[in-house]
Amino acid sequence: MKKNIIIITFILFTSAVVFTGCKKDKDNGPAERSISFHLHTVVGNTVANYTSVFTDATGRSFTLSDCRYYISNIVFIKDDGTELPMTGKVLLANPATMKYEIGKVPVGKYKGFRFLFGLDSVTNHADPATYPSTSPLSYQNPNIHWGWNTGYIFMKLEGKVDSTAAANGTPDFDFYYHLGLDQMKRTIDFSTTAFEVTSTEDMELGIVFDLKKVLNGVNIPQENFTHTMDNMPLANKIVNNIPAAFEIE
Amino acid sequence: MSNKITGVLSIIIFVIISSILITSCRKDDAIDTGNEILELQVPTGFPYPDIPEDNQPTKNRIALGKKLFFDPILSRDSTISCASCHHEDKKMTDGLPVSQGIDGRHVLRNAMTVLNTAYQPNMFWDGGSPTLEQQVVAPIESHEEMDFNVLKVVERLKNHPEYPELFLKAYNLEPSPYTLTRAIANFERTLFTGKSKYDEYQYDKNMNALSESEKRGMDLFFGERAECFHCHGGFNFTDFSFKNNGLYLVYADSGRARITTLHSDVGKFKVPSLRNVALTAPYMHDGSMATLEEVVEHYSSGGKPHFNKSFLIQPLNLTQQEKTDLINFMKALTDL
C-alpha cells in the first residue's frame, strides 16, 4: 500500500511537470522591474477625449472622434551607454488609456530613452492578419491600416471643427488626418532624460503628447484632410510638428 | 490486489492521461480527402505558381473561399460580394468603365480580372497590395466598395450557422482576419485562364488554330515595329511591370506614384494581361476606352507625350489592314 502511494505521488508529480513544463518560470527577483509609459494625450491643459470641445492655438473650437497613434522601437539607454531595445513592443496609444506596459528592465540608472512615432518599415509592411487579435498590430475597428502596401496609419486624428470665418461658431465641419508611409516615422528622443529604476518599485515614465502642438500652424477648416498620399504637404506639416509635441511630464 | 499490478495499472493510466493531454488540442482530421494538399491544374505552358507555405490548396479551403467570394455577407448592408464586380461571365470583370460598389458609389478604377492572379507579384493597377491574402481586406474596408470592417465580417461569420464549421474543416481554426483572407486567396489561386486559339497554336502546335489575319496580327504584336510584346509578353501577356502608355498629358489618377510617391511613377499602371481582352471591355485603368479599335488607334498614334511615357510607345502609323489584324489577334486570346 505504501508503495502505491509512492507511485501515485510520483504520477501526480510527473503530471504536474508535464502541465507546467512549457511555462517559463517568471523570476520576480529585485534585479528587474517592469517599466511602463504613463502617456497623457492632451489638448493644451486638458486630457483629450471624444466629448469635450477644445480650442486650437488660434482659439478655433474643435472636437475629436478618433485619435490613435503607434509608438514602437522603444530603446532604454543605461548609464554606461548600453542600449536596451524593447524588441517587438508596439503601442497603439489613445486618449482613454494612460498606462502602457512596456516590459522588464534591469534595476539601475538610465541615461534616457527614445522611441519611434510610427512603425519601422519591416513592421509596417507585415500582414496584419498574422497577429493575434490582442496585438495592436492586428486589424482594428475602426481600421488603422490602409489595406495597401502603404501599411499602417501611424496616426489617425479625426473630428469636427468650427468652420466659420470668425471662428465664433461650433464644430460642424469634418476634418481627418491619416498619417502614414515609412518616411513619416519620427524618432522621439529623450536620450538625456535620466531616470533610475529601483528594486522597490515598478517604473513609470510620464509623457505628454499635446495635440495642440500637433496642429500648430494648421488652419483646420482650410486644411481639413490628408490620407498622406493625397495631400503630402499637409501630412508633412503635421508630422513635422510631432517630435515637439511629446514632452516629459 | 498485488502491488505489482497496481503499479503497472498506474503507469498505464498515466500514459493514457498524458496522451489525452497531449492530443486534446488537436482535432481529428476527417477521413475524407478534403484536407489533402492538391496540385493545381495549370494551363499548358504556364509555370507552377508560388503558393505561401501556410495556405496550400485543399478541397475544403477552396470550397470555403469560393463560398465567401460569392457571399454578400462581406459588405456592410449585405448587398455586395466580390463577384458583384468580378463576374464569371465577363472573365471576372464587370463591364463598367469604373466599378460600382455599395449604395451605387463609384470606385476610382476599372475592375481587374482575378483570373491568373496567382501569378501577380502584387495587386491592383498600382501594385498597392503585396499579396492575394492582404488584398482581400481592401475591398471590404473601402468606402466605395463594401464599406465594412474586417473584424465585423469576422463577427458575422462566427455567428453564422455554417461558416464556423467550414472554417474549422478548412483551417482547423475559427473565422478570423487570418483565415478569412487565406480562404479567399486560396480559391482565387485556382482561377486560371490559358486555353485560347493562340494557346492551341503556340503550345499544342496546331498550325491551323489561327487564321491568316490573326497570324499577321501576331507577327505585328511580337514584332519590333508595334513592340506590344515588350510589355504584354510572356504566358500571361504582361511582364507585371508598371508603365505609362501615354493616355494623358495630366493623369487624374497618379497610379503607381500613389504608392511610391515618386514623380517618376506618375501615370504608371500595371501592364494588364490581354487574355480574354475581347470580353473585358471597357479598357485601361479608368475604363476610358470602350473598344479594341480605340485602343489600337491610341497605340497607332503614339499617345500623348507625358513625361513618364515609355519610349516603347511611338507613332506606329498602322494601315487599316494592320489594325484589323492586331485586333483579330487579340480576339484570339479569348478562352475557348
XYZ file of C-alpha atoms in Angstrom:
585
model
C 0.000 0.000 0.000
C 2.828 2.349 0.879
C 4.361 1.600 -2.486
C 1.069 2.557 -4.191
C 1.090 5.898 -2.506
C 4.643 6.458 -3.620
C 3.737 5.557 -7.211
C 0.645 7.752 -7.234
C 2.613 10.640 -5.781
C 5.175 10.087 -8.490
C 2.429 10.189 -11.134
C 0.908 13.368 -9.787
C 4.299 14.975 -9.609
C 5.189 13.982 -13.183
C 1.809 15.198 -14.455
C 2.392 18.499 -12.785
C 5.722 18.730 -14.547
C 4.029 17.867 -17.863
C 1.425 20.546 -17.221
C 3.783 23.325 -16.305
C 6.777 22.293 -18.358
C 6.014 24.754 -21.170
C 5.541 27.743 -18.933
C 8.650 29.703 -18.173
C 9.207 30.430 -14.567
C 8.999 34.150 -14.006
C 11.739 35.422 -11.785
C 10.333 38.364 -9.910
C 13.586 38.995 -8.166
C 14.666 42.522 -7.429
C 17.168 42.528 -10.321
C 14.452 43.601 -12.773
C 11.331 45.782 -12.553
C 8.620 46.410 -15.045
C 8.609 49.711 -16.816
C 5.685 51.485 -18.429
C 4.808 54.739 -20.112
C 2.260 56.917 -18.405
C 1.149 58.684 -21.528
C -1.250 61.617 -21.460
C -2.725 62.641 -24.785
C -3.800 66.230 -24.176
C -5.060 69.350 -25.903
C -3.209 72.102 -24.101
C -4.082 71.600 -20.437
C -6.971 69.169 -20.910
C -6.755 65.413 -21.319
C -8.082 64.593 -24.789
C -11.441 62.833 -25.081
C -14.238 62.329 -27.574
C -16.844 64.548 -25.872
C -15.300 67.900 -24.955
C -14.938 70.935 -27.187
C -11.306 72.070 -27.458
C -9.647 75.102 -28.990
C -6.622 75.140 -31.253
C -3.731 77.612 -30.919
C -5.757 80.299 -32.727
C -8.804 79.874 -30.493
C -10.899 77.944 -33.042
C -13.016 75.217 -31.477
C -12.906 71.555 -32.457
C -13.927 68.117 -31.218
C -12.276 64.715 -31.590
C -13.870 61.445 -32.677
C -10.777 59.307 -33.249
C -7.252 59.796 -32.010
C -4.919 56.810 -32.130
C -1.199 56.591 -32.872
C 1.556 53.997 -32.953
C 4.654 54.027 -30.797
C 7.333 51.401 -31.381
C 11.050 50.603 -31.290
C 11.386 51.735 -27.678
C 15.006 51.757 -26.505
C 16.200 52.379 -22.948
C 19.754 53.634 -22.584
C 21.633 52.517 -19.492
C 24.024 54.748 -17.636
C 27.024 53.066 -19.258
C 25.553 53.747 -22.693
C 24.345 50.189 -23.334
C 21.086 50.174 -25.247
C 18.158 48.011 -24.263
C 15.805 47.677 -27.214
C 12.278 46.526 -26.343
C 12.106 44.405 -29.475
C 8.625 43.729 -30.801
C 6.866 46.050 -28.343
C 4.320 48.233 -30.115
C 1.781 50.579 -28.517
C -1.392 51.824 -30.141
C -1.957 54.864 -27.958
C -5.319 56.543 -27.425
C -6.508 59.263 -25.029
C -8.545 56.913 -22.818
C -5.564 54.725 -21.958
C -2.786 56.221 -19.881
C -0.677 53.302 -18.737
C 1.230 51.234 -21.320
C 3.266 48.295 -20.035
C 6.497 48.001 -21.938
C 8.443 45.187 -20.317
C 11.041 44.453 -17.689
C 14.357 46.219 -17.372
C 17.292 45.745 -15.001
C 17.337 47.839 -11.855
C 19.814 50.718 -12.141
C 20.486 54.138 -13.540
C 19.450 55.127 -17.036
C 20.654 57.984 -19.219
C 17.397 58.191 -21.077
C 15.284 56.550 -23.768
C 13.889 57.029 -27.239
C 11.118 55.584 -29.380
C 9.576 55.819 -32.811
C 6.406 57.666 -33.605
C 5.025 55.201 -36.171
C 6.496 51.863 -37.190
C 9.721 50.660 -38.761
C 9.378 49.600 -42.386
C 9.501 45.849 -41.711
C 6.665 46.025 -39.192
C 4.792 48.475 -41.386
C 4.582 46.034 -44.290
C 3.782 42.821 -42.456
C 0.347 41.218 -42.864
C -1.925 42.402 -40.000
C -3.918 39.162 -40.268
C -0.963 37.210 -38.902
C -1.111 38.846 -35.432
C -3.323 37.581 -32.590
C -6.399 39.749 -32.025
C -4.875 41.136 -28.824
C -1.945 42.681 -30.692
C -2.099 46.397 -31.554
C -0.817 45.339 -34.981
C -3.846 43.145 -35.729
C -6.750 44.584 -37.741
C -8.659 47.176 -35.701
C -12.190 48.573 -35.790
C -12.292 51.385 -36.860
C -9.383 50.379 -39.031
C -5.904 51.765 -38.672
C -4.354 50.006 -41.662
C -4.724 51.169 -45.246
C -5.248 47.705 -46.663
C -2.461 48.556 -49.069
C 1.242 48.197 -49.342
C 1.493 51.580 -47.750
C 0.822 49.800 -44.472
C -0.426 51.137 -41.176
C -1.847 54.552 -40.439
C 0.706 55.832 -37.891
C -1.759 58.352 -36.556
C -5.458 58.766 -37.117
C -6.859 62.091 -35.958
C -10.470 62.869 -36.804
C -13.139 65.192 -35.561
C -15.136 68.308 -36.332
C -14.007 71.910 -36.475
C -15.771 75.268 -36.363
C -15.758 76.393 -39.996
C -16.961 79.983 -39.504
C -14.579 82.643 -40.788
C -14.664 84.489 -37.473
C -14.110 81.261 -35.526
C -17.082 82.089 -33.326
C -19.310 79.097 -34.151
C -19.425 75.491 -33.029
C -17.596 72.478 -34.512
C -19.615 71.500 -37.605
C -17.130 70.568 -40.301
C -15.269 67.229 -40.637
C -11.510 67.020 -40.553
C -9.477 63.871 -40.862
C -5.747 63.369 -40.804
C -4.470 59.896 -41.645
C -0.704 59.965 -41.371
C 1.457 57.093 -42.539
C 4.088 55.834 -45.000
C 7.589 54.706 -43.996
C 9.076 58.163 -44.369
C 6.598 59.609 -41.847
C 8.043 57.800 -38.844
C 9.884 60.075 -36.422
C 12.375 59.325 -33.688
C 11.283 60.830 -30.409
C 14.447 61.410 -28.483
C 14.590 61.534 -24.699
C 18.141 60.208 -24.547
C 19.129 62.799 -21.943
C 16.112 62.274 -19.705
C 17.860 60.407 -16.896
C 15.901 58.155 -14.540
C 16.534 55.349 -12.112
C 14.798 52.006 -11.778
C 14.881 50.919 -8.151
C 14.346 47.407 -6.844
C 11.462 48.548 -4.657
C 9.097 49.968 -7.266
C 7.939 49.448 -10.847
C 8.937 52.345 -13.059
C 6.528 54.699 -14.820
C 7.773 57.322 -17.237
C 5.384 60.260 -17.546
C 4.998 61.535 -21.104
C 2.648 64.146 -22.534
C 1.548 64.287 -26.166
C -0.072 67.626 -26.956
C -2.452 67.710 -29.924
C -2.463 71.493 -29.826
C 1.198 71.350 -30.798
C 0.494 68.639 -33.387
C -1.950 71.038 -35.070
C 0.338 74.042 -34.735
C 0.160 76.168 -37.906
C -2.621 74.040 -39.399
C -5.667 76.015 -40.497
C -8.047 73.144 -39.761
C -11.086 74.233 -41.816
C -8.904 75.067 -44.827
C -6.556 72.125 -44.420
C -9.148 69.624 -43.313
C -7.945 66.340 -44.766
C -4.959 64.226 -45.687
C -4.625 60.496 -46.305
C -0.899 61.311 -46.634
C -0.601 60.221 -50.299
C -3.324 62.599 -51.466
C -2.047 65.594 -49.524
C 1.643 65.218 -48.829
C 2.348 68.851 -47.923
C -0.224 68.777 -45.126
C 0.892 65.329 -43.931
C 4.488 66.557 -43.776
C 3.485 69.700 -41.938
C 1.620 67.765 -39.235
C 4.233 65.031 -38.876
C 6.987 67.619 -38.535
C 5.111 69.035 -35.543
C 5.044 65.677 -33.800
C 8.518 65.393 -32.214
C 7.991 68.691 -30.357
C 4.508 67.591 -29.261
C 5.997 64.893 -26.989
C 7.249 66.112 -23.631
C 8.284 64.590 -20.362
C 5.671 65.160 -17.701
C -4.532 -6.608 -5.475
C -0.822 -7.061 -5.641
C 1.422 -4.073 -5.535
C 2.899 -5.057 -8.872
C -0.459 -4.980 -10.663
C -1.397 -1.649 -9.104
C 1.949 -0.232 -10.214
C 1.503 -1.384 -13.779
C -2.082 -0.114 -13.811
C -0.977 3.270 -12.522
C 1.632 3.553 -15.223
C -0.939 2.632 -17.889
C -3.314 5.260 -16.524
C -0.518 7.806 -16.529
C 0.321 7.039 -20.154
C -3.358 7.333 -21.155
C -3.836 10.620 -19.318
C -0.651 12.037 -20.780
C -1.581 11.106 -24.304
C -5.031 12.629 -23.835
C -3.368 15.801 -22.591
C -1.007 15.888 -25.497
C -3.590 15.226 -28.210
C -6.580 17.021 -26.738
C -5.760 20.232 -28.603
C -5.664 18.545 -31.957
C -8.930 17.892 -33.753
C -9.290 14.622 -35.552
C -8.962 15.070 -39.272
C -11.956 13.824 -41.174
C -11.262 10.611 -43.016
C -12.229 12.299 -46.298
C -9.679 13.872 -48.633
C -10.834 17.451 -48.017
C -7.576 18.414 -46.335
C -5.137 16.784 -48.725
C -2.845 19.310 -50.369
C -3.826 19.496 -54.016
C -1.710 20.116 -57.060
C -3.271 22.911 -59.106
C -4.024 22.181 -62.752
C -2.167 24.982 -64.516
C -2.656 25.624 -68.259
C -0.130 24.178 -70.701
C 2.971 26.328 -70.970
C 2.376 28.033 -67.616
C 4.815 27.755 -64.691
C 3.556 26.438 -61.355
C 2.713 29.481 -59.205
C 4.390 30.261 -55.876
C 1.970 29.466 -53.069
C 2.524 30.550 -49.454
C 3.528 27.684 -47.181
C 0.644 28.404 -44.771
C -2.021 28.444 -47.473
C -1.524 25.395 -49.664
C -4.668 24.471 -51.615
C -7.039 21.831 -50.268
C -10.576 20.932 -51.303
C -12.031 22.350 -48.085
C -10.131 25.629 -48.338
C -11.033 26.207 -51.981
C -14.708 25.454 -51.291
C -14.757 27.842 -48.327
C -13.007 30.588 -50.307
C -15.435 30.193 -53.171
C -18.434 30.443 -50.880
C -17.008 33.622 -49.327
C -16.159 35.142 -52.721
C -19.804 34.877 -53.788
C -21.289 35.885 -50.417
C -22.505 39.483 -49.833
C -22.048 38.879 -46.087
C -18.719 40.676 -46.557
C -20.377 44.070 -47.170
C -21.920 46.456 -44.648
C -25.504 46.044 -45.898
C -25.032 42.505 -47.249
C -25.637 43.542 -50.866
C -22.171 43.385 -52.439
C -19.991 40.323 -52.881
C -16.615 40.031 -54.575
C -18.499 38.565 -57.530
C -20.566 41.768 -57.835
C -17.564 43.292 -59.595
C -15.792 40.138 -60.719
C -18.430 38.361 -62.852
C -17.785 34.868 -64.094
C -19.438 35.654 -67.441
C -17.132 38.641 -68.029
C -13.961 36.777 -67.185
C -14.067 38.117 -63.641
C -14.501 41.778 -64.590
C -17.703 43.859 -64.524
C -18.123 45.524 -67.917
C -18.257 49.017 -66.400
C -15.766 51.844 -67.020
C -15.282 52.104 -63.260
C -16.841 49.677 -60.796
C -19.915 50.374 -58.714
C -19.972 49.387 -55.077
C -22.277 49.827 -52.112
C -25.122 52.422 -52.446
C -24.178 52.888 -56.112
C -20.882 54.535 -55.166
C -18.292 54.725 -57.923
C -14.906 53.146 -57.436
C -11.909 55.053 -58.742
C -10.892 52.403 -61.247
C -11.856 49.741 -63.757
C -12.250 46.253 -62.267
C -9.336 43.934 -62.974
C -9.747 40.247 -63.609
C -8.944 37.773 -60.839
C -8.000 35.077 -63.357
C -4.296 34.143 -63.228
C -3.833 36.372 -60.177
C -1.823 33.503 -58.687
C 0.996 34.921 -60.826
C 0.638 38.587 -59.912
C 3.611 39.719 -57.826
C 1.379 42.449 -56.354
C -2.247 43.502 -56.616
C -4.110 46.429 -58.170
C -3.391 48.805 -61.040
C -0.808 50.487 -58.818
C 0.547 47.301 -57.191
C -0.616 48.722 -53.870
C -1.331 45.407 -52.165
C 1.514 42.937 -51.726
C -0.328 39.589 -51.687
C -3.646 37.988 -52.640
C -4.222 37.377 -48.940
C -3.785 41.023 -47.912
C -5.739 42.236 -50.943
C -8.964 40.736 -49.547
C -9.276 43.382 -46.840
C -9.044 46.325 -49.261
C -12.492 45.941 -50.929
C -14.102 45.005 -47.590
C -12.929 48.236 -45.952
C -13.111 50.509 -48.991
C -15.785 53.188 -48.572
C -16.846 52.827 -52.233
C -16.854 49.027 -52.384
C -18.128 47.142 -49.313
C -17.738 49.883 -46.673
C -17.287 47.457 -43.793
C -14.644 46.371 -41.332
C -12.875 43.047 -41.420
C -13.453 42.453 -37.686
C -17.181 42.976 -38.189
C -17.176 40.476 -41.047
C -15.442 38.002 -38.755
C -18.085 38.585 -36.074
C -20.836 37.819 -38.602
C -19.058 34.701 -39.767
C -18.662 33.456 -36.186
C -22.414 33.802 -35.631
C -23.325 32.194 -38.945
C -24.980 28.741 -38.912
C -22.497 27.203 -41.393
C -19.258 29.148 -41.552
C -17.637 28.223 -38.199
C -17.791 24.541 -39.119
C -16.410 25.219 -42.613
C -13.502 27.272 -41.247
C -12.727 24.540 -38.756
C -12.730 21.952 -41.518
C -10.543 24.033 -43.813
C -8.026 25.570 -41.389
C -8.733 23.939 -38.037
C -9.296 27.491 -36.783
C -12.277 29.729 -36.217
C -13.181 32.634 -38.522
C -10.590 35.418 -38.135
C -8.969 38.001 -40.395
C -6.272 35.401 -40.930
C -8.485 32.520 -42.022
C -10.895 34.749 -43.966
C -8.120 36.247 -46.085
C -6.358 32.892 -46.509
C -9.538 31.163 -47.714
C -10.482 33.708 -50.386
C -6.904 33.855 -51.676
C -6.788 30.067 -51.725
C -9.830 29.997 -54.005
C -8.516 32.796 -56.229
C -5.291 30.884 -56.861
C -7.317 28.159 -58.563
C -8.729 30.550 -61.188
C -6.712 30.145 -64.360
C -7.184 31.177 -67.940
C -4.946 29.875 -70.704
C -6.766 27.844 -73.326
C -7.319 30.156 -76.290
C -6.863 29.700 -80.029
C -3.454 31.274 -79.555
C -2.530 28.603 -76.981
C -3.649 25.859 -79.370
C -1.343 27.340 -81.949
C 1.564 28.123 -79.638
C 1.573 25.221 -77.181
C -0.438 22.486 -78.907
C 1.296 23.273 -82.219
C -1.968 23.293 -84.140
C -0.890 25.496 -87.054
C -4.486 25.875 -88.239
C -5.760 27.250 -84.963
C -5.149 30.844 -86.102
C -6.469 32.486 -89.287
C -4.136 34.322 -91.660
C -5.247 37.702 -90.305
C -4.694 36.543 -86.721
C -1.217 35.312 -87.663
C -0.338 38.636 -89.272
C -1.636 40.361 -86.126
C 0.513 38.051 -84.018
C 3.611 38.945 -86.028
C 2.874 42.619 -85.515
C 2.233 42.066 -81.806
C 5.508 40.205 -81.288
C 7.465 42.305 -83.804
C 9.865 45.191 -83.236
C 7.610 47.646 -85.012
C 4.481 47.514 -82.833
C 6.513 46.382 -79.782
C 3.441 45.214 -77.861
C 5.216 42.109 -76.518
C 7.833 44.144 -74.640
C 5.178 44.938 -72.074
C 2.397 42.450 -72.873
C 4.762 39.472 -73.260
C 5.042 36.050 -71.632
C 2.437 33.395 -70.863
C 0.074 35.919 -69.266
C 0.585 38.703 -71.811
C 2.065 41.006 -69.195
C 5.519 41.482 -67.742
C 3.811 42.647 -64.498
C 5.705 45.946 -64.651
C 4.326 49.481 -64.223
C 4.370 51.601 -67.347
C 2.956 54.819 -68.693
C 1.466 54.200 -72.127
C 0.714 57.835 -72.872
C -3.033 58.043 -72.259
C -2.966 61.609 -70.912
C -0.812 64.669 -70.518
C -2.169 65.033 -66.994
C -3.400 61.961 -65.141
C -6.311 62.400 -62.724
C -5.125 59.163 -61.075
C -1.398 59.219 -60.359
C -1.190 55.396 -60.486
C 1.963 53.792 -59.132
C 3.024 57.140 -57.643
C 0.151 56.783 -55.166
C 2.164 54.005 -53.563
C 5.748 55.110 -54.096
C 5.109 58.908 -54.056
C 7.814 59.148 -56.753
C 7.486 61.703 -59.529
C 8.981 59.129 -61.891
C 5.973 56.831 -61.209
C 3.216 59.329 -62.039
C 0.792 57.887 -64.579
C 2.307 54.410 -64.465
C -0.076 51.471 -64.175
C 0.361 47.722 -64.058
C 0.551 46.304 -67.578
C -2.730 44.379 -67.823
C -2.920 40.822 -69.123
C -4.522 40.671 -72.565
C -6.027 37.218 -72.123
C -9.790 37.373 -72.836
C -9.355 41.044 -73.664
C -12.260 40.871 -76.153
C -14.560 40.073 -73.189
C -13.234 42.587 -70.663
C -14.207 45.963 -72.173
C -14.026 48.801 -71.365
C -10.259 49.229 -71.198
C -7.475 50.950 -69.257
C -7.301 51.741 -65.524
C -10.178 54.208 -65.834
C -12.207 52.304 -68.410
C -11.806 55.254 -70.765
C -11.632 53.199 -73.959
C -14.758 51.323 -74.971
C -13.399 49.164 -77.791
C -10.255 47.444 -79.010
C -10.471 49.674 -82.097
C -9.990 52.702 -79.861
C -7.066 51.023 -78.110
C -5.309 50.191 -81.364
C -5.959 53.719 -82.621
C -4.262 55.004 -79.462
C -1.144 52.893 -79.977
C -1.040 53.701 -83.688
C -0.994 57.417 -82.882
C 1.738 57.045 -80.262
C -0.245 58.553 -77.394
C 0.300 61.801 -75.500
C 3.810 62.981 -74.662
C 3.605 62.519 -70.867
C 6.977 62.949 -69.125
C 6.851 59.334 -67.945
C 5.637 57.790 -71.214
C 7.615 54.676 -72.110
C 9.990 55.082 -75.063
C 8.324 51.970 -76.498
C 5.154 53.925 -77.209
C 5.810 55.691 -80.528
C 3.585 56.516 -83.515
C 3.149 53.288 -85.499
C 1.047 54.641 -88.366
C -0.615 51.263 -88.817
C -2.600 50.631 -92.010
C -6.267 49.736 -91.745
C -5.408 46.114 -92.501
C -2.741 46.070 -89.784
C -5.175 47.471 -87.263
C -7.727 44.798 -88.149
C -5.067 42.088 -87.897
C -3.910 43.285 -84.491
C -7.481 43.321 -83.205
C -8.164 39.875 -84.632
C -5.073 38.564 -82.882
C -6.209 39.990 -79.554
C -9.618 38.370 -80.070
C -7.810 35.042 -80.489
C -6.709 35.343 -76.858
C -10.224 34.506 -75.650
C -10.574 31.178 -73.833
C -12.270 28.531 -75.934
